[in-house]
Amino acid sequence: MERIYNQQDLLWIVGGFNLTGTIVNAFLSTAKFIYSLGQSLGSSIRRIGNNNICQL
């Protein structure tokens, strides 16, 4: 492994980002959860607005 002694060269070293299946799956799972949460909340608001609520 070659050592870098120049300060200017050290500024150009950047790391990579690897998009793996696990990360993609986590984002998709989060998006699905937010979508289903919004769907449930919207359904609840619609039922309350139409006065279509089950009495306990």
mmCIF file with all atom_site columns, C-alpha atoms in Angstrom, residues 24-53:
data_model
loop_
_atom_site.group_PDB
_atom_site.id
_atom_site.type_symbol
_atom_site.label_atom_id
_atom_site.label_alt_id
_atom_site.label_comp_id
_atom_site.label_asym_id
_atom_site.label_entity_id
_atom_site.label_seq_id
_atom_site.pdbx_PDB_ins_code
_atom_site.Cartn_x
_atom_site.Cartn_y
_atom_site.Cartn_z
_atom_site.occupancy
_atom_site.B_iso_or_equiv
_atom_site.pdbx_formal_charge
_atom_site.auth_seq_id
_atom_site.auth_comp_id
_atom_site.auth_asym_id
_atom_site.auth_atom_id
_atom_site.pdbx_PDB_model_num
ATOM 1  C CA . VAL A 1 24 ? -33.300 -0.726 -0.476 1.00 0.00 ? 24 VAL A CA 1
ATOM 2  C CA . ASN A 1 25 ? -35.548 -3.119 1.457  1.00 0.00 ? 25 ASN A CA 1
ATOM 3  C CA . ALA A 1 26 ? -35.437 -0.853 4.521  1.00 0.00 ? 26 ALA A CA 1
ATOM 4  C CA . PHE A 1 27 ? -36.480 2.178  2.459  1.00 0.00 ? 27 PHE A CA 1
ATOM 5  C CA . LEU A 1 28 ? -39.288 0.258  0.761  1.00 0.00 ? 28 LEU A CA 1
ATOM 6  C CA . SER A 1 29 ? -40.552 -1.124 4.064  1.00 0.00 ? 29 SER A CA 1
ATOM 7  C CA . THR A 1 30 ? -40.595 2.376  5.545  1.00 0.00 ? 30 THR A CA 1
ATOM 8  C CA . ALA A 1 31 ? -42.462 3.735  2.524  1.00 0.00 ? 31 ALA A CA 1
ATOM 9  C CA . LYS A 1 32 ? -45.041 0.926  2.711  1.00 0.00 ? 32 LYS A CA 1
ATOM 10 C CA . PHE A 1 33 ? -45.534 1.569  6.420  1.00 0.00 ? 33 PHE A CA 1
ATOM 11 C CA . ILE A 1 34 ? -46.078 5.304  5.885  1.00 0.00 ? 34 ILE A CA 1
ATOM 12 C CA . TYR A 1 35 ? -48.503 4.579  3.034  1.00 0.00 ? 35 TYR A CA 1
ATOM 13 C CA . SER A 1 36 ? -50.565 2.121  5.104  1.00 0.00 ? 36 SER A CA 1
ATOM 14 C CA . LEU A 1 37 ? -50.558 4.523  8.051  1.00 0.00 ? 37 LEU A CA 1
ATOM 15 C CA . GLY A 1 38 ? -51.910 7.305  5.832  1.00 0.00 ? 38 GLY A CA 1
ATOM 16 C CA . GLN A 1 39 ? -54.480 4.953  4.355  1.00 0.00 ? 39 GLN A CA 1
ATOM 17 C CA . SER A 1 40 ? -55.717 3.950  7.814  1.00 0.00 ? 40 SER A CA 1
ATOM 18 C CA . LEU A 1 41 ? -55.785 7.540  9.023  1.00 0.00 ? 41 LEU A CA 1
ATOM 19 C CA . GLY A 1 42 ? -57.692 8.660  5.930  1.00 0.00 ? 42 GLY A CA 1
ATOM 20 C CA . SER A 1 43 ? -60.194 5.842  6.351  1.00 0.00 ? 43 SER A CA 1
ATOM 21 C CA . SER A 1 44 ? -60.711 6.793  10.001 1.00 0.00 ? 44 SER A CA 1
ATOM 22 C CA . ILE A 1 45 ? -61.272 10.433 9.112  1.00 0.00 ? 45 ILE A CA 1
ATOM 23 C CA . ARG A 1 46 ? -63.776 9.444  6.403  1.00 0.00 ? 46 ARG A CA 1
ATOM 24 C CA . ARG A 1 47 ? -65.698 7.159  8.784  1.00 0.00 ? 47 ARG A CA 1
ATOM 25 C CA . ILE A 1 48 ? -65.833 9.830  11.482 1.00 0.00 ? 48 ILE A CA 1
ATOM 26 C CA . GLY A 1 49 ? -66.967 12.429 8.923  1.00 0.00 ? 49 GLY A CA 1
ATOM 27 C CA . ASN A 1 50 ? -69.765 10.168 7.639  1.00 0.00 ? 50 ASN A CA 1
ATOM 28 C CA . ASN A 1 51 ? -70.760 9.227  11.209 1.00 0.00 ? 51 ASN A CA 1
ATOM 29 C CA . ASN A 1 52 ? -70.200 5.569  10.352 1.00 0.00 ? 52 ASN A CA 1
ATOM 30 C CA . ILE A 1 53 ? -68.615 4.444  13.615 1.00 0.00 ? 53 ILE A CA 1
#
